[in-house]
Short mmCIF file of C-alpha atoms and ligand atoms in Angstrom, two decimals:
data_model
loop_
_atom_site.label_atom_id
_atom_site.label_comp_id
_atom_site.label_asym_id
_atom_site.label_seq_id
_atom_site.Cartn_x
_atom_site.Cartn_y
_atom_site.Cartn_z
CA UNK A 1 -148.75 36.68 84.92
CA UNK A 2 -146.63 34.42 87.09
CA UNK A 3 -143.18 35.31 85.74
CA UNK A 4 -140.85 33.14 83.75
CA UNK A 5 -137.20 32.24 83.79
CA UNK A 6 -134.78 32.23 80.89
CA UNK A 7 -131.71 29.99 80.97
CA UNK A 8 -129.36 29.94 78.04
CA UNK A 9 -126.34 27.63 78.10
CA UNK A 10 -123.82 28.20 75.35
CA UNK A 11 -126.33 28.68 72.54
CA UNK A 12 -125.46 29.16 68.89
CA UNK A 13 -128.20 30.24 66.46
CA UNK A 14 -127.99 30.22 62.66
CA UNK A 15 -130.55 31.39 60.14
CA UNK A 16 -131.90 28.80 57.73
CA UNK A 17 -129.63 28.32 54.75
CA UNK A 18 -126.63 29.80 56.48
CA UNK A 19 -123.83 27.80 58.09
CA UNK A 20 -122.49 30.88 59.94
CA UNK A 21 -123.97 31.26 63.40
CA UNK A 22 -125.31 34.66 64.41
CA UNK A 23 -125.39 34.05 68.15
CA UNK A 24 -122.21 32.49 69.34
CA UNK A 25 -121.85 30.77 72.70
CA UNK A 26 -124.44 32.93 74.50
CA UNK A 27 -125.04 32.07 78.10
CA UNK A 28 -127.14 33.88 80.71
CA UNK A 29 -129.80 33.28 83.31
CA UNK A 30 -132.73 35.69 83.84
CA UNK A 31 -134.95 35.32 86.90
CA UNK A 32 -138.71 35.85 87.12
CA UNK A 33 -139.70 39.49 87.24
CA UNK A 34 -136.35 40.93 86.16
CA UNK A 35 -136.34 43.98 83.97
CA UNK A 36 -133.68 43.45 81.31
CA UNK A 37 -132.41 45.92 78.69
CA UNK A 38 -130.59 44.45 75.68
CA UNK A 39 -128.28 46.97 73.96
CA UNK A 40 -125.51 46.93 71.37
CA UNK A 41 -124.85 48.11 67.79
CA UNK A 42 -126.96 47.42 64.73
CA UNK A 43 -126.49 43.92 63.43
CA UNK A 44 -125.11 42.68 66.79
CA UNK A 45 -127.80 39.97 67.16
CA UNK A 46 -130.31 41.58 69.48
CA UNK A 47 -133.40 40.60 67.47
CA UNK A 48 -131.87 37.15 66.89
CA UNK A 49 -131.42 36.90 70.72
CA UNK A 50 -135.16 37.57 71.35
CA UNK A 51 -136.24 35.15 68.58
CA UNK A 52 -133.99 32.45 69.95
CA UNK A 53 -135.66 32.82 73.42
CA UNK A 54 -139.04 32.58 71.74
CA UNK A 55 -138.12 29.37 69.85
CA UNK A 56 -138.52 31.05 66.48
CA UNK A 57 -135.00 30.21 65.26
CA UNK A 58 -133.12 26.93 65.29
CA UNK A 59 -130.58 26.61 68.10
CA UNK A 60 -127.72 24.62 66.60
CA UNK A 61 -125.68 24.08 69.75
CA UNK A 62 -126.26 24.55 73.46
CA UNK A 63 -129.51 24.59 75.37
CA UNK A 64 -132.26 27.18 75.94
CA UNK A 65 -134.81 26.69 78.67
CA UNK A 66 -137.63 29.19 79.00
CA UNK A 67 -140.21 28.88 81.77
CA UNK A 68 -138.46 25.62 82.57
CA UNK A 69 -139.19 24.25 79.09
CA UNK A 70 -136.68 23.24 76.45
CA UNK A 71 -137.21 25.75 73.62
CA UNK A 72 -136.24 23.41 70.83
CA UNK A 73 -138.65 20.63 71.72
CA UNK A 74 -141.41 22.80 73.28
CA UNK A 75 -141.40 25.93 71.07
CA UNK A 76 -145.19 26.14 70.84
CA UNK A 77 -145.69 25.86 74.60
CA UNK A 78 -143.04 28.49 75.19
CA UNK A 79 -144.68 30.93 72.73
CA UNK A 80 -148.03 30.56 74.54
CA UNK A 81 -146.33 31.97 77.62
CA UNK A 82 -144.14 34.59 76.03
CA UNK A 83 -145.36 37.88 74.50
CA UNK A 84 -143.23 39.32 71.65
CA UNK A 85 -143.55 42.90 70.41
CA UNK A 86 -141.62 42.84 67.17
CA UNK A 87 -139.35 45.59 65.73
CA UNK A 88 -140.67 48.11 63.17
CA UNK A 89 -143.98 46.47 62.56
CA UNK A 90 -146.63 48.40 60.62
CA UNK A 91 -150.08 47.12 59.73
CA UNK A 92 -151.34 47.26 56.14
CA UNK A 93 -153.36 50.51 55.78
CA UNK A 94 -156.28 48.41 54.47
CA UNK A 95 -156.11 45.69 57.16
CA UNK A 96 -159.74 44.84 57.94
CA UNK A 97 -159.37 44.74 61.76
CA UNK A 98 -160.35 47.17 64.53
CA UNK A 99 -158.02 47.81 67.39
CA UNK A 100 -160.15 45.59 69.59
CA UNK A 101 -159.86 42.72 67.08
CA UNK A 102 -156.09 43.09 67.07
CA UNK A 103 -155.84 43.03 70.86
CA UNK A 104 -158.18 39.97 70.95
CA UNK A 105 -155.72 38.17 68.60
CA UNK A 106 -153.40 38.05 71.67
CA UNK A 107 -155.91 35.56 73.14
CA UNK A 108 -156.25 33.23 70.14
CA UNK A 109 -153.16 31.18 70.91
CA UNK A 110 -154.59 30.38 74.37
CA UNK A 111 -158.12 29.55 73.16
CA UNK A 112 -157.51 26.27 71.35
CA UNK A 113 -158.55 25.39 67.81
CA UNK A 114 -162.02 26.63 66.75
CA UNK A 115 -163.01 27.99 70.19
CA UNK A 116 -164.80 31.35 70.44
CA UNK A 117 -163.53 33.98 72.89
CA UNK A 118 -165.39 33.94 76.24
CA UNK A 119 -165.89 36.33 79.12
CA UNK A 120 -162.28 35.77 80.40
CA UNK A 121 -160.91 36.73 77.01
CA UNK A 122 -163.05 39.88 76.73
CA UNK A 123 -161.98 40.87 80.23
CA UNK A 124 -158.29 40.38 79.48
CA UNK A 125 -158.69 42.51 76.32
CA UNK A 126 -160.58 45.26 78.28
CA UNK A 127 -157.80 45.29 80.87
CA UNK A 128 -155.01 45.50 78.29
CA UNK A 129 -156.76 48.31 76.41
CA UNK A 130 -157.29 50.18 79.68
CA UNK A 131 -153.71 49.70 80.79
CA UNK A 132 -152.41 51.21 77.56
CA UNK A 133 -155.01 54.02 77.63
CA UNK A 134 -156.30 53.29 74.13
CA UNK A 135 -160.03 53.01 74.85
CA UNK A 136 -160.72 55.86 72.43
CA UNK A 137 -159.13 53.86 69.61
CA UNK A 138 -160.95 50.62 70.21
CA UNK A 139 -163.22 50.67 67.21
CA UNK A 140 -160.84 52.37 64.81
CA UNK A 141 -159.33 50.35 61.87
CA UNK A 142 -155.78 49.39 62.95
CA UNK A 143 -154.23 50.34 59.58
CA UNK A 144 -155.36 53.94 59.86
CA UNK A 145 -153.57 54.64 63.15
CA UNK A 146 -150.25 56.37 63.57
CA UNK A 147 -147.06 54.32 64.11
CA UNK A 148 -147.02 55.17 67.78
CA UNK A 149 -150.69 54.25 68.25
CA UNK A 150 -150.05 50.95 66.47
CA UNK A 151 -147.14 50.30 68.74
CA UNK A 152 -149.38 50.74 71.83
CA UNK A 153 -151.93 48.32 70.30
CA UNK A 154 -149.24 45.69 69.73
CA UNK A 155 -148.14 46.00 73.36
CA UNK A 156 -151.77 45.66 74.49
CA UNK A 157 -152.20 42.61 72.25
CA UNK A 158 -149.29 40.94 73.98
CA UNK A 159 -150.43 41.90 77.47
CA UNK A 160 -153.87 40.46 76.72
CA UNK A 161 -152.08 37.16 76.60
CA UNK A 162 -151.06 37.56 80.28
CA UNK A 163 -147.54 36.50 79.39
CA UNK A 164 -145.00 35.20 81.90
CA UNK A 165 -142.28 36.86 79.84
CA UNK A 166 -142.63 39.87 77.61
CA UNK A 167 -140.02 40.45 74.87
CA UNK A 168 -139.97 43.89 73.22
CA UNK A 169 -137.81 44.91 70.23
CA UNK A 170 -137.23 48.66 70.23
CA UNK A 171 -140.72 49.46 71.62
CA UNK A 172 -139.84 53.21 71.93
CA UNK A 173 -138.82 53.73 68.31
CA UNK A 174 -142.17 55.31 67.23
CA UNK A 175 -143.05 57.00 70.46
CA UNK A 176 -142.92 60.66 71.58
CA UNK A 177 -141.15 61.51 74.82
CA UNK A 178 -144.28 61.56 76.98
CA UNK A 179 -145.52 58.31 75.57
CA UNK A 180 -142.13 56.72 76.20
CA UNK A 181 -142.42 57.68 79.85
CA UNK A 182 -145.96 56.30 79.96
CA UNK A 183 -144.96 53.02 78.37
CA UNK A 184 -142.00 52.73 80.64
CA UNK A 185 -144.36 53.04 83.63
CA UNK A 186 -146.60 50.38 82.16
CA UNK A 187 -143.66 48.04 81.69
CA UNK A 188 -142.42 48.71 85.24
CA UNK A 189 -145.87 47.83 86.58
CA UNK A 190 -145.83 44.55 84.60
CA UNK A 191 -142.39 43.66 85.94
CA UNK A 192 -143.50 44.57 89.47
CA UNK A 193 -146.43 42.20 88.99
CA UNK A 194 -143.93 39.43 88.30
CA UNK A 195 -143.70 39.30 84.52
CA UNK A 196 -140.09 39.06 83.20
CA UNK A 197 -139.45 41.98 80.74
CA UNK A 198 -136.65 41.77 78.16
CA UNK A 199 -136.45 44.88 76.05
CA UNK A 200 -134.09 45.67 73.19
CA UNK A 201 -133.66 49.43 73.09
CA UNK A 202 -131.41 52.23 71.93
CA UNK A 203 -133.44 54.78 73.97
CA UNK A 204 -132.32 55.03 77.57
CA UNK A 205 -134.12 58.13 78.61
CA UNK A 206 -137.28 56.37 79.66
CA UNK A 207 -136.19 53.47 81.77
CA UNK A 208 -137.87 52.47 85.08
CA UNK A 209 -136.26 53.84 88.19
CA UNK A 210 -135.38 50.41 89.49
CA UNK A 211 -132.30 48.21 89.19
CA UNK A 212 -131.92 47.27 85.55
CA UNK A 213 -130.20 44.15 84.23
CA UNK A 214 -128.19 45.05 81.10
CA UNK A 215 -127.05 42.67 78.44
CA UNK A 216 -124.89 44.15 75.64
CA UNK A 217 -124.41 42.19 72.40
CA UNK A 218 -121.53 42.59 70.05
CA UNK A 219 -121.12 40.44 66.92
CA UNK A 220 -123.32 37.68 68.36
CA UNK A 221 -121.59 37.56 71.75
CA UNK A 222 -122.66 38.99 75.08
CA UNK A 223 -120.00 41.62 75.90
CA UNK A 224 -121.69 42.76 79.16
CA UNK A 225 -124.12 41.10 81.53
CA UNK A 226 -124.59 43.12 84.71
CA UNK A 227 -127.05 45.13 86.82
CA UNK A 228 -126.99 48.88 87.40
CA UNK A 229 -129.31 51.84 88.18
CA UNK A 230 -131.30 53.26 85.24
CA UNK A 231 -129.20 56.44 84.92
CA UNK A 232 -126.04 54.40 84.33
CA UNK A 233 -127.43 52.18 81.55
CA UNK A 234 -126.53 54.46 78.62
CA UNK A 235 -122.90 54.82 79.61
CA UNK A 236 -122.47 51.10 80.31
CA UNK A 237 -123.97 50.15 76.97
CA UNK A 238 -121.87 52.74 75.16
CA UNK A 239 -118.55 51.54 76.65
CA UNK A 240 -119.30 47.89 75.87
CA UNK A 241 -120.65 48.34 72.33
CA UNK A 242 -117.36 48.38 70.51
CA UNK A 243 -116.83 50.66 67.44
CA UNK A 244 -115.31 54.10 67.18
CA UNK A 245 -117.50 55.71 69.84
CA UNK A 246 -116.70 53.24 72.59
N1 ATP B 1 -133.50 36.36 58.22
C1 ATP B 1 -132.14 36.46 58.24
N2 ATP B 1 -131.40 35.63 57.49
C2 ATP B 1 -130.06 35.66 57.51
N3 ATP B 1 -129.35 36.51 58.31
C3 ATP B 1 -130.04 37.36 59.06
C4 ATP B 1 -131.48 37.36 59.10
N4 ATP B 1 -131.89 38.31 59.97
C5 ATP B 1 -130.77 38.87 60.46
N5 ATP B 1 -129.64 38.31 59.96
C6 ATP B 1 -128.27 38.62 60.28
O1 ATP B 1 -127.98 38.34 61.61
C7 ATP B 1 -127.17 39.36 62.20
C8 ATP B 1 -127.86 39.92 63.45
O2 ATP B 1 -129.09 40.51 63.06
P1 ATP B 1 -130.15 41.10 64.11
O3 ATP B 1 -131.39 41.47 63.32
O4 ATP B 1 -130.29 40.11 65.20
O5 ATP B 1 -129.35 42.41 64.68
P2 ATP B 1 -129.85 43.52 65.67
O6 ATP B 1 -128.83 43.57 66.74
O7 ATP B 1 -131.22 43.28 66.04
O8 ATP B 1 -129.69 44.87 64.76
P3 ATP B 1 -130.64 46.20 64.76
O9 ATP B 1 -130.17 47.08 65.90
O10 ATP B 1 -130.25 46.80 63.42
O11 ATP B 1 -132.06 45.83 64.82
C9 ATP B 1 -126.96 40.36 61.12
O12 ATP B 1 -125.66 40.14 60.59
C10 ATP B 1 -127.98 40.12 60.10
O13 ATP B 1 -127.56 40.43 58.82
MG1 MG B 2 -133.00 44.25 65.65
#
């Protein structure tokens, strides 16, 4: 992990078949190794924001550079360097893969077409499994695990990739309180090692005790872009989220 930068200059993102942009004139710059929390109400555009960074959605106006690469013309190269833990993902109960297989899938994009995993790949998988503390699950079929266990496996899969940037979409949603604390420590360690972490979350009780960069989205705009201590994040997000509870 060497850490990656994110530079968005006035980007607009629209879903295919729609002429209404979801993200509207979003600009921000995130430095290597920052720990960023993205908050805001349902439907505000948080997932769209992550998928725009990852080059998964067309940017209709403006420019997005990630790890110094233009996302529109270098989407594949960007995704090799960016891990993405998606929202509310659940494996098919009959999926024919063990946990180890699923974590190894994090290496496939780096391997090149038709290449078999080597010692480096196995080592990266071992390290990710160890970091998430899921050694006891390694040979279990992925589809038979609980939602929280699957969530840990998905995080391990993305870490096995040794990403420069890790995007996470509500990674705490399936996790009990102790596991949230544990994952928060893991993510802090990753950011301390230089990986940029951008996490969408509604759970602010398990944030790292370091300065947090907060981005709040509202109706496709950034309504707040600032830094604050972890214990102020919830209040800041609440007061900038609009709606009747603001
Ligand atoms: N595949 C899609 N096609 C068309 N519109 C979409 C698609 N996915 C999301 N949208 C729309 O884009 C807007 C932003 O959605 P997004 O999923 O980014 O919100 P969010 O902030 O992540 O919400 P939540 O907190 O519920 O996950 C919403 O109005 C949504 O209806
Ligand atoms: Mg979302």
